[in-house]
CSV table of C-alpha atoms in Angstrom, one decimal:
chain,number,residue,atom,x,y,z
S,13,MET,CA,78.9,64.4,54.6
S,14,PRO,CA,81.5,67.1,55.6
S,15,TRP,CA,80.3,70.6,56.6
S,16,TYR,CA,81.7,72.1,53.3
S,17,LEU,CA,79.4,69.8,51.2
S,18,TRP,CA,76.2,71.0,52.8
S,19,GLY,CA,73.5,72.2,50.5
S,20,SER,CA,72.5,71.2,47.0
S,21,TRP,CA,75.0,71.5,44.2
S,22,ARG,CA,72.3,73.3,42.2
S,23,GLU,CA,72.3,76.2,44.8
S,24,ARG,CA,76.0,77.0,44.5
S,25,PRO,CA,77.4,79.2,41.7
S,26,GLY,CA,79.5,77.4,39.1
S,27,TRP,CA,78.1,74.0,39.8
S,28,TRP,CA,76.4,72.9,36.6
S,29,LEU,CA,76.0,70.0,34.3
S,30,GLY,CA,77.7,70.3,30.9
S,31,SER,CA,76.8,68.5,27.7
S,32,ALA,CA,78.2,68.2,24.2
S,33,GLY,CA,75.3,70.0,22.6
S,34,GLY,CA,76.7,73.5,22.6
S,35,ARG,CA,76.0,74.5,26.2
S,36,PRO,CA,78.7,76.0,28.4
S,37,GLY,CA,81.3,73.6,29.4
S,38,GLY,CA,81.4,74.4,33.1
S,39,PHE,CA,84.0,75.8,35.5
S,40,GLY,CA,86.9,75.4,33.1
S,41,GLY,CA,85.5,77.9,30.7
S,42,ILE,CA,85.2,75.4,27.8
S,43,SER,CA,82.3,75.3,25.4
S,44,TYR,CA,81.5,72.9,22.6
S,45,GLY,CA,79.8,74.1,19.4
S,46,ALA,CA,76.8,72.4,17.9
S,47,GLY,CA,78.5,72.0,14.5
S,48,GLY,CA,81.3,69.6,15.6
S,49,PHE,CA,82.0,66.2,14.2
S,50,VAL,CA,79.8,63.7,16.0
S,51,SER,CA,79.6,60.0,15.4
S,52,PRO,CA,76.3,58.3,14.9
S,53,GLY,CA,76.4,57.3,18.6
S,54,GLY,CA,76.6,61.0,19.7
S,55,PHE,CA,80.4,60.9,20.5
S,56,PRO,CA,82.9,63.5,19.2
S,57,LEU,CA,85.4,62.1,16.5
S,58,GLY,CA,88.4,64.3,17.4
S,59,ILE,CA,89.7,67.3,19.3
S,60,GLN,CA,87.1,70.1,19.0
S,61,GLU,CA,87.7,73.8,18.9
S,62,VAL,CA,88.4,75.2,22.4
S,63,THR,CA,87.1,78.7,23.3
S,64,ILE,CA,88.0,80.5,26.5
S,65,ASN,CA,85.7,82.8,28.5
S,66,ARG,CA,87.9,85.7,29.5
S,67,SER,CA,85.5,86.8,32.3
S,68,LEU,CA,86.3,83.6,34.1
S,69,LEU,CA,90.0,84.7,34.4
S,70,GLN,CA,89.0,87.4,36.8
S,71,PRO,CA,89.7,86.7,40.5
S,72,LEU,CA,86.8,85.0,42.3
S,73,ASN,CA,85.0,86.7,45.1
S,74,ILE,CA,85.7,84.1,47.7
S,75,GLU,CA,83.9,84.6,50.9
S,76,ILE,CA,85.9,83.7,54.0
S,77,ASP,CA,84.2,82.1,57.0
S,78,LEU,CA,85.8,83.7,60.0
S,79,LEU,CA,84.1,81.4,62.5
S,80,ILE,CA,85.9,78.3,61.3
S,81,GLY,CA,89.0,78.9,63.3
S,82,GLU,CA,87.1,79.9,66.4
S,83,VAL,CA,84.8,76.9,66.2
S,84,LYS,CA,87.8,74.5,65.7
S,85,THR,CA,89.7,76.2,68.5
S,86,GLU,CA,86.7,75.8,70.8
S,87,GLU,CA,86.3,72.2,69.8
S,88,LYS,CA,90.0,71.5,70.4
S,89,GLU,CA,89.8,73.2,73.8
S,90,GLN,CA,86.7,71.2,74.8
S,91,ILE,CA,88.4,68.0,73.7
S,92,LYS,CA,91.5,69.0,75.7
S,93,THR,CA,89.4,69.7,78.7
S,94,LEU,CA,87.5,66.5,78.4
S,95,ASN,CA,90.7,64.6,78.0
S,96,ASN,CA,92.2,66.2,81.0
S,97,LYS,CA,89.1,65.4,83.0
S,98,PHE,CA,89.1,61.8,81.8
S,99,VAL,CA,92.8,61.5,82.7
S,100,SER,CA,92.1,62.9,86.2
S,101,PHE,CA,89.2,60.5,86.6
S,102,ILE,CA,91.4,57.6,85.6
S,103,ASP,CA,94.1,58.8,88.1
S,104,LYS,CA,91.5,59.1,90.8
S,105,VAL,CA,90.2,55.6,90.1
S,106,ARG,CA,93.7,54.1,90.3
S,107,PHE,CA,94.4,56.0,93.5
S,108,LEU,CA,91.1,54.8,95.0
S,109,GLU,CA,91.8,51.2,93.9
S,110,LEU,CA,95.3,51.4,95.6
S,111,GLN,CA,93.6,52.8,98.7
S,112,ASN,CA,91.0,50.1,98.6
S,113,LYS,CA,93.7,47.4,98.4
S,114,ALA,CA,95.6,49.1,101.3
S,115,LEU,CA,92.5,49.2,103.4
S,116,GLU,CA,91.7,45.6,102.6
S,117,THR,CA,95.2,44.6,103.7
S,118,LYS,CA,94.9,46.7,106.9
S,119,TRP,CA,91.4,45.1,107.6
S,120,CYS,CA,92.9,41.6,107.2
S,121,LEU,CA,95.7,42.5,109.5
S,122,LEU,CA,93.3,44.0,112.1
S,123,GLN,CA,91.1,40.9,111.9
S,124,GLU,CA,94.1,38.7,112.5
S,125,LYS,CA,95.2,40.9,115.5
S,126,THR,CA,91.7,41.1,116.9
S,127,ALA,CA,91.9,37.6,118.4
S,128,THR,CA,95.2,38.3,120.1
S,129,SER,CA,94.3,41.9,121.2
S,130,LYS,CA,91.2,40.8,123.0
S,131,ALA,CA,93.3,38.6,125.4
S,132,SER,CA,95.8,41.3,126.0
S,133,ALA,CA,93.2,44.1,126.4
S,134,ASN,CA,92.2,42.8,129.9
S,135,GLU,CA,95.8,42.9,131.0
S,136,LEU,CA,96.4,46.4,129.6
S,137,HIS,CA,93.2,47.9,131.1
S,138,PRO,CA,94.7,48.8,134.5
S,139,PHE,CA,97.8,50.3,132.8
S,140,PHE,CA,95.6,52.5,130.7
S,141,GLU,CA,93.5,53.5,133.7
S,142,SER,CA,96.6,54.6,135.6
S,143,TYR,CA,97.9,56.4,132.5
S,144,ILE,CA,94.5,58.2,132.1
S,145,GLY,CA,94.6,59.2,135.8
S,146,CYS,CA,98.1,60.6,135.3
S,147,LEU,CA,96.9,62.6,132.3
S,148,GLN,CA,93.9,63.9,134.2
S,149,ALA,CA,96.1,65.0,137.1
S,150,GLN,CA,98.4,66.7,134.6
S,151,LEU,CA,95.4,68.4,133.0
S,152,GLY,CA,94.3,69.7,136.4
S,153,ARG,CA,97.8,71.2,137.0
S,154,LEU,CA,97.7,72.7,133.6
S,155,LYS,CA,94.3,74.3,134.3
S,156,MET,CA,95.6,75.7,137.5
S,157,GLY,CA,98.7,77.1,135.8
S,158,ARG,CA,96.4,78.5,133.1
S,159,GLY,CA,94.3,80.3,135.7
S,160,ARG,CA,97.5,81.7,137.3
S,161,LEU,CA,98.8,82.8,134.0
S,162,ASP,CA,95.4,84.5,133.2
S,163,GLY,CA,95.7,86.4,136.4
S,164,GLU,CA,99.2,87.5,135.6
S,165,LEU,CA,98.1,88.4,132.1
S,166,GLY,CA,95.3,90.7,133.6
S,167,MET,CA,97.8,92.3,135.9
S,168,MET,CA,100.2,92.9,133.1
S,169,GLN,CA,97.5,94.4,130.9
S,170,ALA,CA,96.5,96.7,133.8
S,171,LEU,CA,100.1,97.7,134.3
S,172,VAL,CA,100.5,98.3,130.6
S,173,GLN,CA,97.4,100.5,130.7
S,174,GLU,CA,98.8,102.4,133.7
S,175,TYR,CA,102.1,103.0,131.9
S,176,LYS,CA,100.2,104.1,128.9
S,177,ARG,CA,98.2,106.6,130.9
S,178,ARG,CA,101.3,107.9,132.6
S,179,TYR,CA,103.0,108.2,129.3
S,180,GLU,CA,100.1,110.2,128.0
S,181,ASP,CA,100.1,112.4,131.1
S,182,GLU,CA,103.8,113.0,130.7
S,183,ILE,CA,103.3,114.0,127.1
S,184,ASN,CA,100.5,116.4,128.2
S,185,LYS,CA,102.7,117.8,131.0
S,186,HIS,CA,105.6,118.2,128.5
S,187,SER,CA,103.3,120.2,126.2
S,188,GLU,CA,102.0,122.3,129.1
S,189,THR,CA,105.6,122.9,130.2
S,190,GLU,CA,106.6,124.0,126.8
S,191,ASN,CA,103.7,126.5,126.8
S,192,ASP,CA,104.7,127.7,130.2
S,193,PHE,CA,108.3,128.1,129.1
S,194,MET,CA,107.2,130.2,126.2
S,195,VAL,CA,105.1,132.4,128.5
S,196,LEU,CA,107.9,132.7,131.1
S,197,LYS,CA,110.3,133.5,128.4
S,198,LYS,CA,108.1,136.4,127.4
S,199,ASP,CA,107.8,137.5,131.0
S,200,VAL,CA,111.6,137.3,131.5
S,201,ASP,CA,112.1,139.5,128.5
S,202,THR,CA,109.6,141.9,129.9
S,203,TYR,CA,111.2,141.9,133.4
S,204,TYR,CA,114.6,142.3,131.9
S,205,MET,CA,113.5,145.4,130.0
S,206,THR,CA,111.9,146.7,133.2
S,207,LYS,CA,115.1,146.1,135.1
S,208,VAL,CA,117.1,148.0,132.5
S,209,ASP,CA,114.7,150.9,132.8
S,210,LEU,CA,114.9,150.8,136.6
S,211,GLU,CA,118.7,150.8,136.5
S,212,ILE,CA,118.6,153.7,134.2
S,213,GLN,CA,116.2,155.5,136.6
S,214,VAL,CA,118.4,154.7,139.6
S,215,GLU,CA,121.4,156.1,137.8
S,216,SER,CA,119.6,159.2,136.9
S,217,LEU,CA,118.3,159.7,140.4
S,218,THR,CA,121.8,159.1,141.8
S,219,ASN,CA,123.2,161.7,139.5
S,220,GLU,CA,120.4,164.1,140.4
S,221,PHE,CA,121.0,163.5,144.2
S,222,ASN,CA,124.7,164.2,143.8
S,223,PHE,CA,124.0,167.3,141.8
S,224,LEU,CA,121.5,168.6,144.4
S,225,LYS,CA,124.0,167.7,147.2
S,226,ALA,CA,126.7,169.7,145.4
S,227,ILE,CA,124.3,172.6,145.0
S,228,TYR,CA,123.4,172.5,148.7
S,229,GLU,CA,127.0,172.4,149.7
S,230,ALA,CA,127.8,175.3,147.4
S,231,GLU,CA,124.9,177.4,148.7
S,232,TYR,CA,125.7,176.5,152.3
S,233,ASN,CA,129.3,177.5,151.8
S,234,GLN,CA,128.2,180.7,150.1
S,235,VAL,CA,125.9,181.6,152.9
S,236,LEU,CA,128.6,181.0,155.5
S,237,SER,CA,131.1,183.0,153.5
S,238,GLU,CA,128.6,185.8,153.0
S,239,SER,CA,127.7,185.8,156.7
S,240,SER,CA,131.4,185.9,157.8
S,241,ASP,CA,132.7,188.4,155.3
S,242,ILE,CA,130.1,191.1,155.7
S,243,SER,CA,131.7,194.5,155.9
S,244,VAL,CA,129.6,197.5,156.7
S,245,VAL,CA,130.8,201.0,156.0
S,246,LEU,CA,129.1,203.6,158.1
S,247,SER,CA,129.4,207.2,158.1
S,248,MET,CA,129.3,208.4,161.6
S,249,ASP,CA,128.8,211.7,162.9
S,250,ASN,CA,131.4,212.0,165.5
S,251,ASN,CA,129.4,214.7,166.9
S,252,ARG,CA,126.8,212.3,167.9
S,253,HIS,CA,127.0,209.5,170.2
S,254,LEU,CA,125.8,206.3,168.5
S,255,ASP,CA,125.4,202.8,170.0
S,256,LEU,CA,127.2,200.8,167.3
S,257,ASP,CA,127.5,197.7,169.3
S,258,SER,CA,123.8,197.3,169.6
S,259,ILE,CA,123.3,198.0,165.9
S,260,ILE,CA,125.9,195.4,164.9
S,261,THR,CA,124.4,192.9,167.3
S,262,VAL,CA,121.0,193.4,165.8
S,263,ALA,CA,122.3,193.1,162.2
S,264,LYS,CA,124.3,190.1,163.1
S,265,ALA,CA,121.3,188.5,164.7
S,266,GLN,CA,119.2,189.2,161.7
S,267,TYR,CA,121.8,187.7,159.4
S,268,GLU,CA,122.2,184.7,161.6
S,269,GLU,CA,118.4,184.2,161.6
S,270,ILE,CA,118.3,184.4,157.8
S,271,ALA,CA,121.2,181.9,157.5
S,272,GLU,CA,119.5,179.6,160.0
S,273,LYS,CA,116.3,179.7,158.1
S,274,SER,CA,118.1,179.1,154.8
S,275,LYS,CA,120.0,176.2,156.3
S,276,ALA,CA,116.9,174.7,157.8
S,277,GLU,CA,115.0,175.0,154.5
S,278,ALA,CA,117.9,173.5,152.6
S,279,GLN,CA,118.3,170.7,155.2
S,280,THR,CA,114.5,170.0,155.1
S,281,LEU,CA,114.5,169.9,151.3
S,282,TYR,CA,117.6,167.8,151.3
S,283,LYS,CA,116.1,165.4,153.9
S,284,THR,CA,112.8,165.2,152.0
S,285,LYS,CA,114.6,164.4,148.7
S,286,VAL,CA,116.9,161.9,150.4
S,287,ASN,CA,113.9,160.2,152.1
S,288,THR,CA,112.1,160.1,148.8
S,289,LEU,CA,115.1,158.6,147.1
S,290,GLU,CA,115.6,156.1,149.9
S,291,THR,CA,112.0,155.1,149.6
S,292,MET,CA,112.3,154.7,145.9
S,293,ALA,CA,115.6,152.9,146.2
S,294,GLY,CA,114.1,150.5,148.8
S,295,LYS,CA,111.1,149.8,146.6
S,296,HIS,CA,113.4,149.3,143.6
S,297,ASP,CA,115.6,147.0,145.7
S,298,ASP,CA,112.6,144.9,146.6
S,299,ASP,CA,111.5,144.8,142.9
S,300,LEU,CA,115.1,144.0,141.9
S,301,ARG,CA,115.3,141.3,144.5
S,302,SER,CA,112.0,139.7,143.4
S,303,THR,CA,113.1,140.0,139.8
S,304,LYS,CA,116.4,138.3,140.6
S,305,HIS,CA,114.6,135.5,142.4
S,306,GLU,CA,112.2,135.1,139.4
S,307,ILE,CA,115.2,135.2,137.0
S,308,ALA,CA,117.0,132.5,139.1
S,309,GLU,CA,113.8,130.4,139.0
S,310,LEU,CA,113.4,130.9,135.3
S,311,ASN,CA,117.1,130.0,134.8
S,312,ARG,CA,116.5,126.7,136.6
S,313,VAL,CA,113.3,126.1,134.5
S,314,ILE,CA,115.3,127.0,131.4
S,315,HIS,CA,118.1,124.6,132.2
S,316,ARG,CA,115.5,121.8,132.8
S,317,LEU,CA,113.7,122.6,129.6
S,318,ARG,CA,117.0,122.8,127.7
S,319,ALA,CA,117.8,119.3,129.0
S,320,GLU,CA,114.4,118.0,127.9
S,321,THR,CA,114.7,119.9,124.6
S,322,GLU,CA,118.1,118.2,124.0
S,323,SER,CA,116.6,114.8,124.7
S,324,VAL,CA,113.7,115.5,122.4
S,325,ASN,CA,116.1,116.8,119.8
S,326,LYS,CA,118.1,113.6,120.1
S,327,GLN,CA,114.9,111.5,119.7
S,328,ASN,CA,114.0,113.7,116.8
S,329,ALA,CA,117.4,113.1,115.2
S,330,ASN,CA,117.1,109.4,115.7
S,331,LEU,CA,113.6,109.4,114.2
S,332,GLN,CA,114.8,111.5,111.3
S,333,ALA,CA,117.7,109.0,110.7
S,334,GLU,CA,115.2,106.1,110.9
S,335,ILE,CA,112.9,108.0,108.4
S,336,VAL,CA,115.8,108.6,106.0
S,337,ASP,CA,116.8,105.0,106.3
S,338,ALA,CA,113.3,103.8,105.7
S,339,GLU,CA,113.0,106.2,102.7
S,340,GLN,CA,116.2,104.8,101.3
S,341,ARG,CA,115.0,101.2,101.8
S,342,GLY,CA,111.7,102.2,100.3
S,343,GLU,CA,113.4,103.8,97.3
S,344,LEU,CA,115.6,100.7,96.8
S,345,THR,CA,112.5,98.4,97.1
S,346,LEU,CA,110.6,100.6,94.7
S,347,LYS,CA,113.5,100.6,92.2
S,348,ASP,CA,113.7,96.8,92.5
S,349,ALA,CA,110.0,96.5,92.0
S,350,GLN,CA,110.1,98.8,89.0
S,351,THR,CA,113.0,96.8,87.6
S,352,LYS,CA,111.1,93.5,88.1
S,353,LEU,CA,108.0,95.1,86.6
S,354,ALA,CA,109.9,96.1,83.6
S,355,GLU,CA,111.4,92.6,83.3
S,356,PHE,CA,107.9,91.1,83.7
S,357,ARG,CA,106.6,93.5,81.0
S,358,GLU,CA,109.4,92.6,78.7
S,359,ALA,CA,108.8,88.9,79.3
S,360,LEU,CA,105.1,89.5,78.8
S,361,GLN,CA,105.8,91.3,75.5
S,362,GLN,CA,108.1,88.5,74.4
S,363,ALA,CA,105.5,85.9,75.4
S,364,LYS,CA,102.9,87.9,73.4
S,365,GLU,CA,105.2,88.0,70.4
S,366,ASN,CA,105.9,84.3,70.7
S,367,LEU,CA,102.2,83.6,71.0
S,368,ALA,CA,101.5,85.7,67.9
S,369,HIS,CA,104.3,83.9,66.1
S,370,LEU,CA,102.9,80.5,67.2
S,371,PHE,CA,99.4,81.7,66.2
S,372,ARG,CA,100.7,82.6,62.7
S,373,ASN,CA,102.4,79.3,62.5
S,374,TYR,CA,99.2,77.6,63.6
S,375,GLN,CA,97.3,79.5,61.0
S,376,ASP,CA,99.8,78.5,58.3
S,377,LEU,CA,99.7,74.9,59.4
S,378,MET,CA,95.9,75.0,59.4
S,379,ASN,CA,95.9,76.4,55.9
S,380,ILE,CA,98.3,73.7,54.8
S,381,LYS,CA,96.1,71.1,56.5
S,382,LEU,CA,93.0,72.5,54.8
S,383,GLY,CA,94.8,72.5,51.4
S,384,LEU,CA,95.9,68.8,52.0
S,385,ASP,CA,92.3,67.9,53.0
S,386,VAL,CA,91.1,69.5,49.8
S,387,GLU,CA,93.7,67.7,47.8
S,388,ILE,CA,92.8,64.4,49.5
S,389,ALA,CA,89.1,65.0,48.8
S,390,THR,CA,89.9,65.9,45.2
S,391,TYR,CA,91.9,62.8,44.6
S,392,GLN,CA,89.2,60.8,46.3
S,393,LYS,CA,86.6,62.3,44.0
S,394,MET,CA,88.8,61.7,41.0
S,395,LEU,CA,89.2,58.0,42.0
S,396,GLU,CA,85.4,57.7,42.4
S,397,GLY,CA,84.9,59.3,39.0
S,398,GLU,CA,87.5,57.0,37.5
S,399,GLU,CA,85.7,54.1,39.1
S,400,CYS,CA,82.5,55.3,37.6
S,401,ARG,CA,84.2,55.7,34.2
S,402,ILE,CA,85.7,52.2,34.3
S,403,SER,CA,82.4,50.7,35.4
S,404,GLY,CA,80.6,52.4,32.3
S,405,GLU,CA,80.0,50.8,28.9
S,406,PHE,CA,81.9,53.3,26.8
S,407,GLN,CA,85.5,54.4,26.8
S,408,SER,CA,86.0,57.6,25.0
S,409,PRO,CA,89.2,59.2,23.8
S,410,VAL,CA,90.7,62.0,26.0
S,411,TYR,CA,91.8,65.4,24.7
S,412,ILE,CA,93.9,67.9,26.8
S,413,SER,CA,94.2,71.6,26.1
S,414,VAL,CA,96.4,73.9,28.0
S,415,VAL,CA,96.1,77.7,27.8
S,416,LYS,CA,98.5,80.1,29.6
S,417,HIS,CA,97.5,83.6,30.5
S,418,MET,CA,99.7,86.6,31.3
S,419,SER,CA,98.5,86.6,34.9
S,420,SER,CA,100.0,83.1,35.5
S,421,ASN,CA,96.5,81.5,35.4
S,422,LYS,CA,96.4,78.0,34.1
S,423,ILE,CA,93.4,76.1,32.7
S,424,ILE,CA,93.6,72.4,32.1
S,425,SER,CA,90.6,70.7,30.4
S,426,VAL,CA,90.2,67.0,29.9
S,427,GLY,CA,87.1,65.8,28.1
S,428,GLY,CA,85.6,62.6,26.8
S,429,ASN,CA,82.4,60.7,26.2
S,430,ASN,CA,81.4,58.8,29.3
S,431,SER,CA,78.4,58.6,31.6
S,432,SER,CA,80.6,59.6,34.5
S,433,GLY,CA,82.2,63.1,35.2
S,434,ARG,CA,85.0,64.5,37.3
S,435,GLY,CA,85.9,68.1,38.1
S,436,GLY,CA,89.1,69.7,39.3
S,437,TRP,CA,90.2,72.3,41.8
S,438,ARG,CA,91.2,75.9,41.7
S,439,GLY,CA,93.4,77.6,44.3
S,440,ASN,CA,94.4,81.2,44.7
S,441,ARG,CA,97.4,82.3,46.8
S,442,GLY,CA,99.3,85.6,46.4
S,443,GLY,CA,97.6,86.6,43.2
S,444,GLN,CA,98.2,83.3,41.3
S,445,GLY,CA,95.3,81.1,40.2
S,446,ILE,CA,95.2,77.5,38.9
S,447,GLN,CA,92.2,75.9,37.5
S,448,GLN,CA,92.0,72.3,36.4
S,449,SER,CA,88.9,70.8,34.8
S,450,ILE,CA,88.5,67.3,33.7
S,451,GLN,CA,85.3,66.7,31.8
S,452,GLN,CA,84.2,63.3,30.6
S,453,GLY,CA,80.8,62.9,29.0
S,454,ARG,CA,77.9,64.8,30.4
S,455,GLY,CA,78.7,64.3,34.1
S,456,TYR,CA,81.3,66.4,36.0
S,457,THR,CA,82.5,67.2,39.5
S,458,THR,CA,83.9,70.6,40.5
S,459,VAL,CA,86.0,71.3,43.6
S,460,GLY,CA,87.1,74.8,44.5
S,461,LYS,CA,89.6,76.0,47.0
S,462,GLY,CA,90.8,79.6,47.7
S,463,VAL,CA,93.4,80.8,50.1
S,464,GLN,CA,93.9,84.5,50.6
S,465,SER,CA,95.5,86.4,53.5
S,466,GLY,CA,95.6,83.4,55.9
S,467,SER,CA,91.9,82.4,55.4
S,468,THR,CA,90.3,79.5,53.6
S,469,SER,CA,86.9,78.8,52.2
S,470,ILE,CA,86.0,75.5,50.5
S,471,SER,CA,83.1,74.5,48.3
S,472,MET,CA,82.8,71.0,46.8
S,473,GLY,CA,80.3,69.0,45.0
S,474,THR,CA,80.0,65.8,43.0
S,475,ASN,CA,77.7,64.5,40.3
S,476,CYS,CA,78.1,61.1,38.8
S,477,VAL,CA,75.5,60.1,36.2
């Protein structure tokens, strides 16, 4: 029995046994009154009055089993998997049979060659021994070469480590030199400012020395002029006898003494200032000489550091160019990857749409298949009912009544007096309903089918009295 026929027909709504005694006529909504014309044998003598139950024209509440498609899909997938496994097993068996035949052929050939190979084995034994000896000697040479290469490898690894250490030392020295260069640059700036200050001081001291020298010369000339141009006016008493020569000599001696003292003091002061200035100039010359030496040394360091800086700048420029090139290649690669990703997404979306379209087609085909299965089952039940009717004792007249409703619902009833019964089918798709009922005698069969929104539920039953 199919899965949609499980359960008793008495447990399903709408599955009932009609009769001609005034009870409801069944799924087609037809009832027979008790006052109709009935023959003595209990059979109706003509077309009776047909009444329609309007409540049956309402849409049926058909429950949809959502697990049918999943169960069938799982069964199909399991069948496909088992078929694939079976095909793979068959291929493996065929392959193993071919291998077995090939091995049997090889075994026969080897057995045939065994007799001839035993005789030639004794002759080839010395040849193989000499060949094995050559191979062993070659193996020994290869082992010696491997040991030598291992030693060279160790030396090269040590050399690489040494170069690596030197490179790290050079990097550290370069960093230290850069730091020293910055410190020396600051010292050079300080020394240059000190040199400028000292030059300004030397210039000021030279100006002061020249000024003092000019003052000294002016004072000296003034003293000489004063001492040479002294004129003394004396009033003499001619009556007296004065010793003017001695007086003039004393005054001249006094003035000369005063001039000598002034000259000595000026010379002493001048010499003191000159010695002081010479001492300061010598000291400043020593400082200037040491500063010039330091500046020359710093210039050499600056030239060397500039050369290193230029080399580092060139390396930096090369690295920047490589970085820009790598960034451009990365951007191009990223754009290519994004383009491919977009293409893959479009292909995936198209595949999803195709899959959804195929799934809808599959659902439509499954619905059509279920409808055809229902029609086949209906026709089969009709044939069985016809066989039951033909095999009975009575053959009753058949009446057909067709009633059309405004909602495009059709009801077809066929009735008769026979001990066998046959029901019809009802389908619902897109708001249209068709019901067909064929009643013959007291027995009947009802088959129902409903299709709505891509789903199908089926209930079917048979009663043949």
